[in-house]
Structure formats: C-alpha cells, structure tokens
Amino acid sequence: MRDSKVKTVGVLTSGGDAPGLNAAIRGLCLTGINEYGMKFVGIQNGYKGFEAGQCISLKSEDMDNLLVQGGTILGSTREKPFKNQDKIEKTGLSAVDSIKKFYKKWGLDALVVLGGNGSNTTAGLLSDEGLNVIGLPKTIDNDIVHTDYTFGFHTAVDIATEAIEKIHTTAFSHSRVMVIEVMGHKVGWIGLCSGIAGKADVILLPEIPYDIKNIAKKIESNKKTGKNYSIVVVSEGAQNKEESKLDKKAFKKARAEMGYSIGERVAKEIQEATGLETRCTVLGHLQRGGSPDAFDRYMATLFGSTAADYLARGEFGKILVWQNNQITGIPLRDVASQVKSVKKDEPLVEAAKKTGICFGD
C-alpha cells in the first residue's frame, strides 16, 4: 500500500445522471482503498445534499455491482450553491458556508466531483474557496471543453442509434417521414453522431440553423430517387434561421410559448411543406438510462482510478480530461462556464454532408 497525505475523500455526483457514474465511483473508491488506504464519504443528492449534510460511507463491499449499474447510487440534483441566496435550514448558514462546514465536520481532505459544465464550474469555485477538489467529466452531451470524451456520451449515442435503426423499419413499412428528437439542448453531439450512425437523411443541430425549404428539398429528392421514406434526427435545441437571430431571453420565451417539442414542430413543418405523412418520436430520458456500454464502463473506471492517483499526489484544483488518447489534469477554471459546440467545419459534419446528409442550412 502506497503513502498518501489524503486519507478521507468526499464524492458527489451533480447535474443530469449519465451511464458510467457508478463505474467511475467504483474505480475511484477501489483504487483509493486498495492502493492508498483512503476512506470515502458518499455525499448524497449532489451539492444540495452537501449543503444539508447528507452522506453515507462507501466501502469496498459496496462496489460489487456498480460497474454495470446505471444512474448514480449517490443521487443527483442541479443545485448551484454559489447562486443560492437562501439560508440552509439545517445550518442557518449560506449554501457555500454550509458546504464548508460539513467538509470540515466530516474530516474531508479532498472532494471529487463527477459532473458536467455547471457542476465543474462550481467545483472550481469551491477550489477557490480553499477546498481540495478534483473534477471528473461526466455528461451525455460531450460538451465539456478541452476533453475529447465525457463518460456517458458513448452509451447515449448507442441508445439513440438503436432507436433510429428501429424506426427505419416502420418508416419504410408506412412510407412515412419519421422525426426522432434526441437530447442536446445547447450542443448537437448526440444528434450528429447518432444521426450518422443511424443513417439519417437529415440532421438538425443547435449550432446549424435550418431552413425548412432545404429539408423539404432533401425529402422530396428521396421520393424522386425511389426511396419511400425519410429519417430526420433533431437535437432538442435545434433552431431555424429566424430563431438564431433572437437573443437568449427572446429565444427562451419563444420556446416556452411553443407548446410542443422541437421535434414535433419540425414534423409539422415537414408535413406542411411536402404533403407527406410525418410522425415524431421523442427519445427523452431513455438516453440517460440503463447500463453503460463497455466503452463507458472501462473509460469511467480509468477516470476514477486516475483520480485516486491525483488525490494521493495532492494534485488539486483540476479536472481530468481525455486528450491525445490519455488522461491529463487541467485547471478547473479552464472549463468554467464554457461548452464545446459542434463547429460547421467539424470533420464529422463535413463527412456527413459528403455522404448526402442534409443539415437544413
């Protein structure tokens, strides 16, 4: 067993759940316990649970089934303690001061945060407040900057791709246009990758505003060449060219007043523009659920295990990222309040266009 100045570690999961969270917890805890003799405190329900002092002990025997288990055994919320102005009932302190209180009360030497952009932005702020923090990149959206991979993304793409494949058969059988709405509020990585893998005819992303006339042309072209159906994959944050000119507040207001999902709107627009029978399927939270695929299992394990090594060396204030086929640590501040968007010159976009996929632009 190797020496480590870090003896007791808090672990929390924050933001949307993702396949691979439990695998990362397992990799972290087993490496920390077996290699360094660390103890782990599981903080329940994200930062909100941290504020309220909710925790459990995490031991080796708790790790048996975690590799294949979806979701997170610790629970999760989207709490933002630095924006929470309310006093916490249990402590009478601010949200941030409550976190500091329990960090000290539990005897934590360090904290590991498994989360996306917002969660790791908060982790960076806690690091600035004097806590020893390490972040891990979790999100099905794959939108954390400076990392080529976030655990949860691969499984979500697999789920979406399988759904698209299944819809092909009913689209063909009924000679319909089928719209599949996938997750991706700010970025379109799931839509782009699952659309390509699922052989979509049209892919609509938040980053590439669409014109319904261009989509109609692609679908009508399919009919002329003898293809009796079309598949359209739509990210939930997709927008038309008129919407792309709105500021954030106006866009949010317009979407709130829309009354239905973007996938359903696109289906209606296509049917009106082409006269072809069009249906929509919204995949929703299916993309977050279930067991992680093999890739997310071993990658999350690697991230968790590497985090234990960083803890033992006392390398804090960092988020672990995947760059050039290896894990490295970069300052948490480098990912704060940023998202990794799909660029118009992204090689996957260019490849998709060359193979005949329409993006509506």
mmCIF file of C-alpha atoms in Angstrom:
data_model
loop_
_atom_site.group_PDB
_atom_site.id
_atom_site.type_symbol
_atom_site.label_atom_id
_atom_site.label_comp_id
_atom_site.label_asym_id
_atom_site.label_seq_id
_atom_site.Cartn_x
_atom_site.Cartn_y
_atom_site.Cartn_z
ATOM 1 C CA MET A 1 0.000 0.000 0.000
ATOM 2 C CA ARG A 2 1.416 3.384 -1.030
ATOM 3 C CA ASP A 3 1.560 6.544 1.072
ATOM 4 C CA SER A 4 -0.994 9.304 0.638
ATOM 5 C CA LYS A 5 -1.476 12.531 2.570
ATOM 6 C CA VAL A 6 -5.151 12.343 1.632
ATOM 7 C CA LYS A 7 -6.960 9.983 3.991
ATOM 8 C CA THR A 8 -10.676 10.856 3.736
ATOM 9 C CA VAL A 9 -12.374 11.830 0.476
ATOM 10 C CA GLY A 10 -15.860 13.111 -0.263
ATOM 11 C CA VAL A 11 -17.512 12.031 -3.522
ATOM 12 C CA LEU A 12 -20.562 13.604 -5.127
ATOM 13 C CA THR A 13 -22.433 13.380 -8.420
ATOM 14 C CA SER A 14 -24.140 16.503 -9.694
ATOM 15 C CA GLY A 15 -26.308 17.522 -12.646
ATOM 16 C CA GLY A 16 -28.038 15.122 -15.019
ATOM 17 C CA ASP A 17 -27.404 11.417 -14.463
ATOM 18 C CA ALA A 18 -25.337 9.512 -17.009
ATOM 19 C CA PRO A 19 -24.292 5.922 -17.660
ATOM 20 C CA GLY A 20 -20.845 5.358 -16.177
ATOM 21 C CA LEU A 21 -21.208 7.414 -12.996
ATOM 22 C CA ASN A 22 -21.277 4.340 -10.773
ATOM 23 C CA ALA A 23 -18.392 2.769 -12.694
ATOM 24 C CA ALA A 24 -16.304 5.899 -12.055
ATOM 25 C CA ILE A 25 -17.228 5.871 -8.351
ATOM 26 C CA ARG A 26 -16.171 2.219 -8.211
ATOM 27 C CA GLY A 27 -12.838 2.871 -9.950
ATOM 28 C CA LEU A 28 -12.115 5.790 -7.627
ATOM 29 C CA CYS A 29 -13.018 4.025 -4.388
ATOM 30 C CA LEU A 30 -11.416 0.651 -5.092
ATOM 31 C CA THR A 31 -8.140 2.255 -6.192
ATOM 32 C CA GLY A 32 -8.172 4.653 -3.253
ATOM 33 C CA ILE A 33 -8.916 1.896 -0.734
ATOM 34 C CA ASN A 34 -6.665 -0.828 -2.167
ATOM 35 C CA GLU A 35 -3.665 1.294 -3.161
ATOM 36 C CA TYR A 36 -3.670 4.147 -0.657
ATOM 37 C CA GLY A 37 -5.820 3.129 2.322
ATOM 38 C CA MET A 38 -8.239 6.019 1.751
ATOM 39 C CA LYS A 39 -11.725 6.294 3.217
ATOM 40 C CA PHE A 40 -14.632 7.594 1.148
ATOM 41 C CA VAL A 41 -17.712 9.568 2.131
ATOM 42 C CA GLY A 42 -20.513 9.450 -0.432
ATOM 43 C CA ILE A 43 -22.312 12.801 -0.474
ATOM 44 C CA GLN A 44 -25.951 12.259 -1.402
ATOM 45 C CA ASN A 45 -28.036 14.324 -3.837
ATOM 46 C CA GLY A 46 -25.262 16.486 -5.220
ATOM 47 C CA TYR A 47 -24.426 19.919 -3.874
ATOM 48 C CA LYS A 48 -27.901 20.193 -2.355
ATOM 49 C CA GLY A 49 -27.177 17.159 -0.192
ATOM 50 C CA PHE A 50 -23.761 18.564 0.680
ATOM 51 C CA GLU A 51 -25.425 21.749 1.967
ATOM 52 C CA ALA A 52 -27.783 19.651 4.110
ATOM 53 C CA GLY A 53 -25.145 17.251 5.455
ATOM 54 C CA GLN A 54 -26.434 14.108 3.698
ATOM 55 C CA CYS A 55 -23.803 11.391 3.394
ATOM 56 C CA ILE A 56 -23.054 7.688 3.549
ATOM 57 C CA SER A 57 -19.867 5.656 3.943
ATOM 58 C CA LEU A 58 -18.546 4.000 0.775
ATOM 59 C CA LYS A 59 -16.697 0.711 1.360
ATOM 60 C CA SER A 60 -15.190 -1.997 -0.839
ATOM 61 C CA GLU A 61 -18.166 -4.293 -0.331
ATOM 62 C CA ASP A 62 -20.480 -1.594 -1.720
ATOM 63 C CA MET A 63 -18.701 -1.695 -5.089
ATOM 64 C CA ASP A 64 -19.635 -5.175 -6.321
ATOM 65 C CA ASN A 65 -22.429 -4.340 -8.755
ATOM 66 C CA LEU A 66 -21.563 -0.746 -9.607
ATOM 67 C CA LEU A 67 -19.681 -1.400 -12.849
ATOM 68 C CA VAL A 68 -22.845 -2.286 -14.759
ATOM 69 C CA GLN A 69 -25.375 -0.208 -12.826
ATOM 70 C CA GLY A 70 -26.826 2.873 -14.499
ATOM 71 C CA GLY A 71 -27.681 6.178 -12.852
ATOM 72 C CA THR A 72 -25.903 7.129 -9.636
ATOM 73 C CA ILE A 73 -26.144 5.434 -6.244
ATOM 74 C CA LEU A 74 -25.488 8.809 -4.615
ATOM 75 C CA GLY A 75 -28.393 10.660 -6.212
ATOM 76 C CA SER A 76 -28.076 13.975 -8.008
ATOM 77 C CA THR A 77 -29.537 17.487 -8.174
ATOM 78 C CA ARG A 78 -28.854 20.591 -10.238
ATOM 79 C CA GLU A 79 -28.191 22.817 -7.222
ATOM 80 C CA LYS A 80 -25.864 25.808 -7.736
ATOM 81 C CA PRO A 81 -24.671 26.792 -4.238
ATOM 82 C CA PHE A 82 -22.951 29.995 -5.348
ATOM 83 C CA LYS A 83 -26.266 31.253 -6.779
ATOM 84 C CA ASN A 84 -28.396 30.052 -3.848
ATOM 85 C CA GLN A 85 -29.087 33.095 -1.669
ATOM 86 C CA ASP A 86 -31.234 31.220 0.883
ATOM 87 C CA LYS A 87 -30.005 30.208 4.313
ATOM 88 C CA ILE A 88 -29.806 26.432 4.693
ATOM 89 C CA GLU A 89 -32.347 25.308 7.288
ATOM 90 C CA LYS A 90 -30.116 22.707 8.926
ATOM 91 C CA THR A 91 -27.177 25.068 9.475
ATOM 92 C CA GLY A 92 -28.556 28.609 9.316
ATOM 93 C CA LEU A 93 -25.613 29.381 7.019
ATOM 94 C CA SER A 94 -25.344 30.230 3.341
ATOM 95 C CA ALA A 95 -25.143 27.331 0.889
ATOM 96 C CA VAL A 96 -21.390 27.717 0.383
ATOM 97 C CA ASP A 97 -20.660 28.108 4.102
ATOM 98 C CA SER A 98 -22.790 25.024 4.814
ATOM 99 C CA ILE A 99 -20.669 23.026 2.382
ATOM 100 C CA LYS A 100 -17.514 24.272 4.106
ATOM 101 C CA LYS A 101 -18.995 23.323 7.477
ATOM 102 C CA PHE A 102 -19.685 19.704 6.504
ATOM 103 C CA TYR A 103 -16.391 19.407 4.613
ATOM 104 C CA LYS A 104 -14.663 20.171 7.924
ATOM 105 C CA LYS A 105 -17.121 18.211 10.106
ATOM 106 C CA TRP A 106 -16.630 15.018 8.107
ATOM 107 C CA GLY A 107 -12.854 15.423 8.201
ATOM 108 C CA LEU A 108 -12.521 15.542 4.437
ATOM 109 C CA ASP A 109 -9.049 16.017 2.984
ATOM 110 C CA ALA A 110 -10.418 16.335 -0.549
ATOM 111 C CA LEU A 111 -13.561 16.285 -2.680
ATOM 112 C CA VAL A 112 -14.168 14.562 -6.038
ATOM 113 C CA VAL A 113 -16.978 15.993 -8.169
ATOM 114 C CA LEU A 114 -18.433 13.935 -11.020
ATOM 115 C CA GLY A 115 -20.344 16.361 -13.209
ATOM 116 C CA GLY A 116 -20.756 18.396 -16.352
ATOM 117 C CA ASN A 117 -20.089 22.054 -17.140
ATOM 118 C CA GLY A 118 -22.109 23.617 -14.325
ATOM 119 C CA SER A 119 -21.016 21.105 -11.705
ATOM 120 C CA ASN A 120 -17.334 21.517 -12.505
ATOM 121 C CA THR A 121 -17.703 25.301 -12.624
ATOM 122 C CA THR A 122 -18.983 25.056 -9.045
ATOM 123 C CA ALA A 123 -16.118 22.687 -8.214
ATOM 124 C CA GLY A 124 -13.676 25.330 -9.420
ATOM 125 C CA LEU A 125 -15.312 27.980 -7.245
ATOM 126 C CA LEU A 126 -15.101 25.670 -4.227
ATOM 127 C CA SER A 127 -11.426 25.180 -5.018
ATOM 128 C CA ASP A 128 -11.032 28.962 -4.949
ATOM 129 C CA GLU A 129 -12.668 28.897 -1.503
ATOM 130 C CA GLY A 130 -9.881 26.667 -0.203
ATOM 131 C CA LEU A 131 -11.316 23.146 -0.638
ATOM 132 C CA ASN A 132 -9.141 20.449 -2.219
ATOM 133 C CA VAL A 133 -11.163 19.477 -5.301
ATOM 134 C CA ILE A 134 -10.768 17.235 -8.333
ATOM 135 C CA GLY A 135 -13.382 17.122 -11.113
ATOM 136 C CA LEU A 136 -14.329 14.281 -13.450
ATOM 137 C CA PRO A 137 -16.015 14.891 -16.845
ATOM 138 C CA LYS A 138 -19.488 13.380 -16.827
ATOM 139 C CA THR A 139 -22.178 14.299 -19.345
ATOM 140 C CA ILE A 140 -24.056 12.528 -22.108
ATOM 141 C CA ASP A 141 -23.774 15.739 -24.156
ATOM 142 C CA ASN A 142 -19.968 15.501 -24.573
ATOM 143 C CA ASP A 143 -19.842 19.299 -24.294
ATOM 144 C CA ILE A 144 -17.034 19.925 -21.773
ATOM 145 C CA VAL A 145 -14.226 21.903 -23.381
ATOM 146 C CA HIS A 146 -10.656 20.558 -23.584
ATOM 147 C CA THR A 147 -11.713 16.902 -23.416
ATOM 148 C CA ASP A 148 -12.397 14.627 -26.377
ATOM 149 C CA TYR A 149 -14.579 12.369 -24.254
ATOM 150 C CA THR A 150 -17.012 12.528 -21.351
ATOM 151 C CA PHE A 151 -18.312 9.325 -19.809
ATOM 152 C CA GLY A 152 -21.972 8.721 -20.528
ATOM 153 C CA PHE A 153 -21.818 10.093 -24.073
ATOM 154 C CA HIS A 154 -20.921 6.844 -25.795
ATOM 155 C CA THR A 155 -23.824 4.935 -24.233
ATOM 156 C CA ALA A 156 -26.298 7.733 -25.018
ATOM 157 C CA VAL A 157 -25.236 7.669 -28.676
ATOM 158 C CA ASP A 158 -25.625 3.873 -28.739
ATOM 159 C CA ILE A 159 -29.157 4.146 -27.319
ATOM 160 C CA ALA A 160 -30.169 6.869 -29.767
ATOM 161 C CA THR A 161 -28.643 4.984 -32.710
ATOM 162 C CA GLU A 162 -30.515 1.791 -31.837
ATOM 163 C CA ALA A 163 -33.785 3.735 -31.640
ATOM 164 C CA ILE A 164 -33.163 5.354 -35.037
ATOM 165 C CA GLU A 165 -32.411 1.951 -36.558
ATOM 166 C CA LYS A 166 -35.687 0.550 -35.236
ATOM 167 C CA ILE A 167 -37.670 3.488 -36.620
ATOM 168 C CA HIS A 168 -36.282 2.824 -40.106
ATOM 169 C CA THR A 169 -38.438 -0.301 -40.412
ATOM 170 C CA THR A 170 -41.730 1.357 -39.515
ATOM 171 C CA ALA A 171 -40.865 4.377 -41.681
ATOM 172 C CA PHE A 172 -40.306 2.054 -44.639
ATOM 173 C CA SER A 173 -43.414 -0.020 -43.933
ATOM 174 C CA HIS A 174 -45.721 3.023 -43.900
ATOM 175 C CA SER A 175 -43.865 5.231 -46.407
ATOM 176 C CA ARG A 176 -43.542 7.977 -43.811
ATOM 177 C CA VAL A 177 -41.162 10.705 -42.813
ATOM 178 C CA MET A 178 -40.058 9.916 -39.255
ATOM 179 C CA VAL A 179 -38.610 12.584 -36.968
ATOM 180 C CA ILE A 180 -36.566 11.417 -33.966
ATOM 181 C CA GLU A 181 -35.831 14.023 -31.299
ATOM 182 C CA VAL A 182 -32.692 13.387 -29.264
ATOM 183 C CA MET A 183 -31.144 15.240 -26.348
ATOM 184 C CA GLY A 184 -28.826 18.177 -26.893
ATOM 185 C CA HIS A 185 -30.156 21.484 -25.619
ATOM 186 C CA LYS A 186 -27.063 23.596 -26.291
ATOM 187 C CA VAL A 187 -24.910 21.306 -28.432
ATOM 188 C CA GLY A 188 -25.618 18.650 -31.018
ATOM 189 C CA TRP A 189 -23.038 15.926 -30.485
ATOM 190 C CA ILE A 190 -25.607 13.210 -29.743
ATOM 191 C CA GLY A 191 -27.699 14.191 -32.763
ATOM 192 C CA LEU A 192 -24.667 14.376 -35.042
ATOM 193 C CA CYS A 193 -23.125 11.051 -34.038
ATOM 194 C CA SER A 194 -26.342 9.029 -33.724
ATOM 195 C CA GLY A 195 -27.689 10.569 -36.924
ATOM 196 C CA ILE A 196 -24.648 9.474 -38.884
ATOM 197 C CA ALA A 197 -24.549 6.044 -37.238
ATOM 198 C CA GLY A 198 -28.312 5.583 -37.667
ATOM 199 C CA LYS A 199 -28.260 6.551 -41.378
ATOM 200 C CA ALA A 200 -30.401 9.668 -41.102
ATOM 201 C CA ASP A 201 -31.298 11.687 -44.171
ATOM 202 C CA VAL A 202 -31.475 14.960 -42.236
ATOM 203 C CA ILE A 203 -29.750 16.040 -39.000
ATOM 204 C CA LEU A 204 -30.720 19.273 -37.256
ATOM 205 C CA LEU A 205 -28.389 20.719 -34.626
ATOM 206 C CA PRO A 206 -28.473 23.776 -32.337
ATOM 207 C CA GLU A 207 -25.278 25.069 -33.950
ATOM 208 C CA ILE A 208 -26.518 24.960 -37.569
ATOM 209 C CA PRO A 209 -29.797 26.892 -38.049
ATOM 210 C CA TYR A 210 -32.132 25.271 -40.570
ATOM 211 C CA ASP A 211 -34.418 26.393 -43.352
ATOM 212 C CA ILE A 212 -37.442 24.116 -43.729
ATOM 213 C CA LYS A 213 -37.328 24.612 -47.514
ATOM 214 C CA ASN A 214 -33.932 22.904 -47.663
ATOM 215 C CA ILE A 215 -35.205 19.990 -45.587
ATOM 216 C CA ALA A 216 -38.238 19.635 -47.854
ATOM 217 C CA LYS A 217 -35.971 19.549 -50.922
ATOM 218 C CA LYS A 218 -33.945 16.688 -49.432
ATOM 219 C CA ILE A 219 -37.057 14.668 -48.575
ATOM 220 C CA GLU A 220 -38.640 15.264 -51.984
ATOM 221 C CA SER A 221 -35.354 14.247 -53.600
ATOM 222 C CA ASN A 222 -35.567 10.932 -51.737
ATOM 223 C CA LYS A 223 -39.022 10.328 -53.219
ATOM 224 C CA LYS A 224 -37.792 11.071 -56.735
ATOM 225 C CA THR A 225 -34.977 8.554 -56.419
ATOM 226 C CA GLY A 226 -37.380 5.835 -55.274
ATOM 227 C CA LYS A 227 -36.856 5.977 -51.525
ATOM 228 C CA ASN A 228 -40.331 5.928 -49.972
ATOM 229 C CA TYR A 229 -39.370 7.221 -46.519
ATOM 230 C CA SER A 230 -37.006 9.650 -44.790
ATOM 231 C CA ILE A 231 -35.382 9.805 -41.350
ATOM 232 C CA VAL A 232 -34.863 13.164 -39.651
ATOM 233 C CA VAL A 233 -32.838 13.419 -36.415
ATOM 234 C CA VAL A 234 -33.441 16.601 -34.410
ATOM 235 C CA SER A 235 -31.490 17.795 -31.375
ATOM 236 C CA GLU A 236 -33.803 19.312 -28.745
ATOM 237 C CA GLY A 237 -32.049 22.668 -29.100
ATOM 238 C CA ALA A 238 -32.288 22.863 -32.899
ATOM 239 C CA GLN A 239 -33.437 26.212 -34.250
ATOM 240 C CA ASN A 240 -34.429 27.700 -37.570
ATOM 241 C CA LYS A 241 -32.650 30.648 -39.134
ATOM 242 C CA GLU A 242 -35.162 33.169 -37.807
ATOM 243 C CA GLU A 243 -34.787 31.881 -34.238
ATOM 244 C CA SER A 244 -30.993 32.023 -34.483
ATOM 245 C CA LYS A 245 -31.237 35.821 -34.703
ATOM 246 C CA LEU A 246 -33.016 36.116 -31.342
ATOM 247 C CA ASP A 247 -31.181 36.905 -28.122
ATOM 248 C CA LYS A 248 -31.127 34.297 -25.361
ATOM 249 C CA LYS A 249 -34.082 35.757 -23.455
ATOM 250 C CA ALA A 250 -36.302 36.103 -26.519
ATOM 251 C CA PHE A 251 -35.437 32.598 -27.716
ATOM 252 C CA LYS A 252 -36.258 31.093 -24.324
ATOM 253 C CA LYS A 253 -39.587 32.942 -24.264
ATOM 254 C CA ALA A 254 -40.451 31.775 -27.798
ATOM 255 C CA ARG A 255 -39.742 28.151 -26.878
ATOM 256 C CA ALA A 256 -41.811 28.378 -23.714
ATOM 257 C CA GLU A 257 -44.759 29.632 -25.750
ATOM 258 C CA MET A 258 -44.348 26.990 -28.487
ATOM 259 C CA GLY A 259 -46.464 24.428 -26.654
ATOM 260 C CA TYR A 260 -44.750 21.298 -28.023
ATOM 261 C CA SER A 261 -41.275 19.905 -28.601
ATOM 262 C CA ILE A 262 -38.993 20.993 -31.419
ATOM 263 C CA GLY A 263 -39.209 17.505 -32.930
ATOM 264 C CA GLU A 264 -42.996 17.759 -33.104
ATOM 265 C CA ARG A 265 -42.729 21.216 -34.646
ATOM 266 C CA VAL A 266 -40.289 20.037 -37.291
ATOM 267 C CA ALA A 267 -42.597 17.117 -38.120
ATOM 268 C CA LYS A 268 -45.479 19.529 -38.600
ATOM 269 C CA GLU A 269 -43.345 21.831 -40.744
ATOM 270 C CA ILE A 270 -42.219 18.944 -42.951
ATOM 271 C CA GLN A 271 -45.753 17.658 -43.463
ATOM 272 C CA GLU A 272 -46.970 21.144 -44.400
ATOM 273 C CA ALA A 273 -44.037 21.717 -46.776
ATOM 274 C CA THR A 274 -44.130 18.320 -48.519
ATOM 275 C CA GLY A 275 -47.635 16.933 -48.013
ATOM 276 C CA LEU A 276 -46.051 13.688 -46.795
ATOM 277 C CA GLU A 277 -47.287 11.874 -43.700
ATOM 278 C CA THR A 278 -44.839 12.685 -40.897
ATOM 279 C CA ARG A 279 -44.534 11.365 -37.345
ATOM 280 C CA CYS A 280 -42.306 12.286 -34.394
ATOM 281 C CA THR A 281 -40.717 10.188 -31.640
ATOM 282 C CA VAL A 282 -39.113 11.954 -28.659
ATOM 283 C CA LEU A 283 -36.481 9.725 -27.023
ATOM 284 C CA GLY A 284 -36.099 11.919 -23.943
ATOM 285 C CA HIS A 285 -34.603 10.405 -20.806
ATOM 286 C CA LEU A 286 -34.218 6.969 -22.361
ATOM 287 C CA GLN A 287 -30.831 8.262 -23.488
ATOM 288 C CA ARG A 288 -29.681 8.668 -19.881
ATOM 289 C CA GLY A 289 -30.938 5.358 -18.587
ATOM 290 C CA GLY A 290 -29.785 1.786 -18.317
ATOM 291 C CA SER A 291 -26.433 0.079 -18.023
ATOM 292 C CA PRO A 292 -23.354 1.792 -19.522
ATOM 293 C CA ASP A 293 -21.884 0.157 -22.599
ATOM 294 C CA ALA A 294 -18.465 -1.496 -22.477
ATOM 295 C CA PHE A 295 -16.627 1.650 -23.592
ATOM 296 C CA ASP A 296 -18.139 3.832 -20.870
ATOM 297 C CA ARG A 297 -17.512 1.110 -18.272
ATOM 298 C CA TYR A 298 -13.787 0.843 -18.825
ATOM 299 C CA MET A 299 -13.242 4.538 -19.525
ATOM 300 C CA ALA A 300 -15.146 5.586 -16.393
ATOM 301 C CA THR A 301 -13.097 3.057 -14.432
ATOM 302 C CA LEU A 302 -9.889 4.576 -15.817
ATOM 303 C CA PHE A 303 -11.023 8.109 -14.934
ATOM 304 C CA GLY A 304 -11.995 7.079 -11.405
ATOM 305 C CA SER A 305 -8.783 5.167 -10.781
ATOM 306 C CA THR A 306 -6.652 8.017 -12.130
ATOM 307 C CA ALA A 307 -8.483 10.463 -9.861
ATOM 308 C CA ALA A 308 -7.337 8.412 -6.857
ATOM 309 C CA ASP A 309 -3.746 8.768 -8.062
ATOM 310 C CA TYR A 310 -4.164 12.546 -8.350
ATOM 311 C CA LEU A 311 -5.599 12.642 -4.827
ATOM 312 C CA ALA A 312 -2.641 10.698 -3.448
ATOM 313 C CA ARG A 313 -0.197 13.113 -5.091
ATOM 314 C CA GLY A 314 -2.113 16.126 -3.811
ATOM 315 C CA GLU A 315 -2.839 17.479 -7.293
ATOM 316 C CA PHE A 316 -5.967 19.509 -6.606
ATOM 317 C CA GLY A 317 -7.926 22.217 -8.407
ATOM 318 C CA LYS A 318 -8.005 20.169 -11.596
ATOM 319 C CA ILE A 319 -10.465 18.377 -13.836
ATOM 320 C CA LEU A 320 -9.280 15.197 -15.517
ATOM 321 C CA VAL A 321 -9.731 15.219 -19.302
ATOM 322 C CA TRP A 322 -9.075 12.899 -22.236
ATOM 323 C CA GLN A 323 -6.555 14.391 -24.668
ATOM 324 C CA ASN A 324 -4.351 12.630 -27.229
ATOM 325 C CA ASN A 325 -5.514 9.206 -26.031
ATOM 326 C CA GLN A 326 -4.569 9.757 -22.410
ATOM 327 C CA ILE A 327 -5.902 11.321 -19.224
ATOM 328 C CA THR A 328 -4.376 14.574 -18.065
ATOM 329 C CA GLY A 329 -5.342 17.160 -15.476
ATOM 330 C CA ILE A 330 -6.073 20.782 -16.363
ATOM 331 C CA PRO A 331 -7.164 23.672 -14.097
ATOM 332 C CA LEU A 332 -10.878 23.634 -13.265
ATOM 333 C CA ARG A 333 -11.043 27.310 -14.219
ATOM 334 C CA ASP A 334 -10.198 26.350 -17.822
ATOM 335 C CA VAL A 335 -13.596 24.673 -18.305
ATOM 336 C CA ALA A 336 -15.725 27.085 -16.274
ATOM 337 C CA SER A 337 -18.881 28.394 -17.941
ATOM 338 C CA GLN A 338 -17.945 27.074 -21.384
ATOM 339 C CA VAL A 339 -19.401 24.498 -23.764
ATOM 340 C CA LYS A 340 -17.810 22.505 -26.573
ATOM 341 C CA SER A 341 -20.024 23.166 -29.577
ATOM 342 C CA VAL A 342 -20.216 21.398 -32.917
ATOM 343 C CA LYS A 343 -18.397 23.587 -35.440
ATOM 344 C CA LYS A 344 -19.624 23.948 -39.010
ATOM 345 C CA ASP A 345 -16.236 22.730 -40.237
ATOM 346 C CA GLU A 346 -16.230 19.780 -37.814
ATOM 347 C CA PRO A 347 -14.863 16.767 -39.773
ATOM 348 C CA LEU A 348 -17.940 14.694 -38.854
ATOM 349 C CA VAL A 349 -20.232 17.394 -40.274
ATOM 350 C CA GLU A 350 -18.211 17.587 -43.465
ATOM 351 C CA ALA A 351 -18.151 13.787 -43.820
ATOM 352 C CA ALA A 352 -21.929 13.626 -43.258
ATOM 353 C CA LYS A 353 -22.566 16.244 -45.932
ATOM 354 C CA LYS A 354 -20.314 14.431 -48.391
ATOM 355 C CA THR A 355 -22.336 11.250 -47.894
ATOM 356 C CA GLY A 356 -25.599 13.079 -48.637
ATOM 357 C CA ILE A 357 -26.940 14.066 -45.200
ATOM 358 C CA CYS A 358 -28.755 17.387 -45.101
ATOM 359 C CA PHE A 359 -28.350 19.816 -42.169
ATOM 360 C CA GLY A 360 -31.013 22.218 -43.381
ATOM 361 C CA ASP A 361 -28.571 25.088 -43.861
#
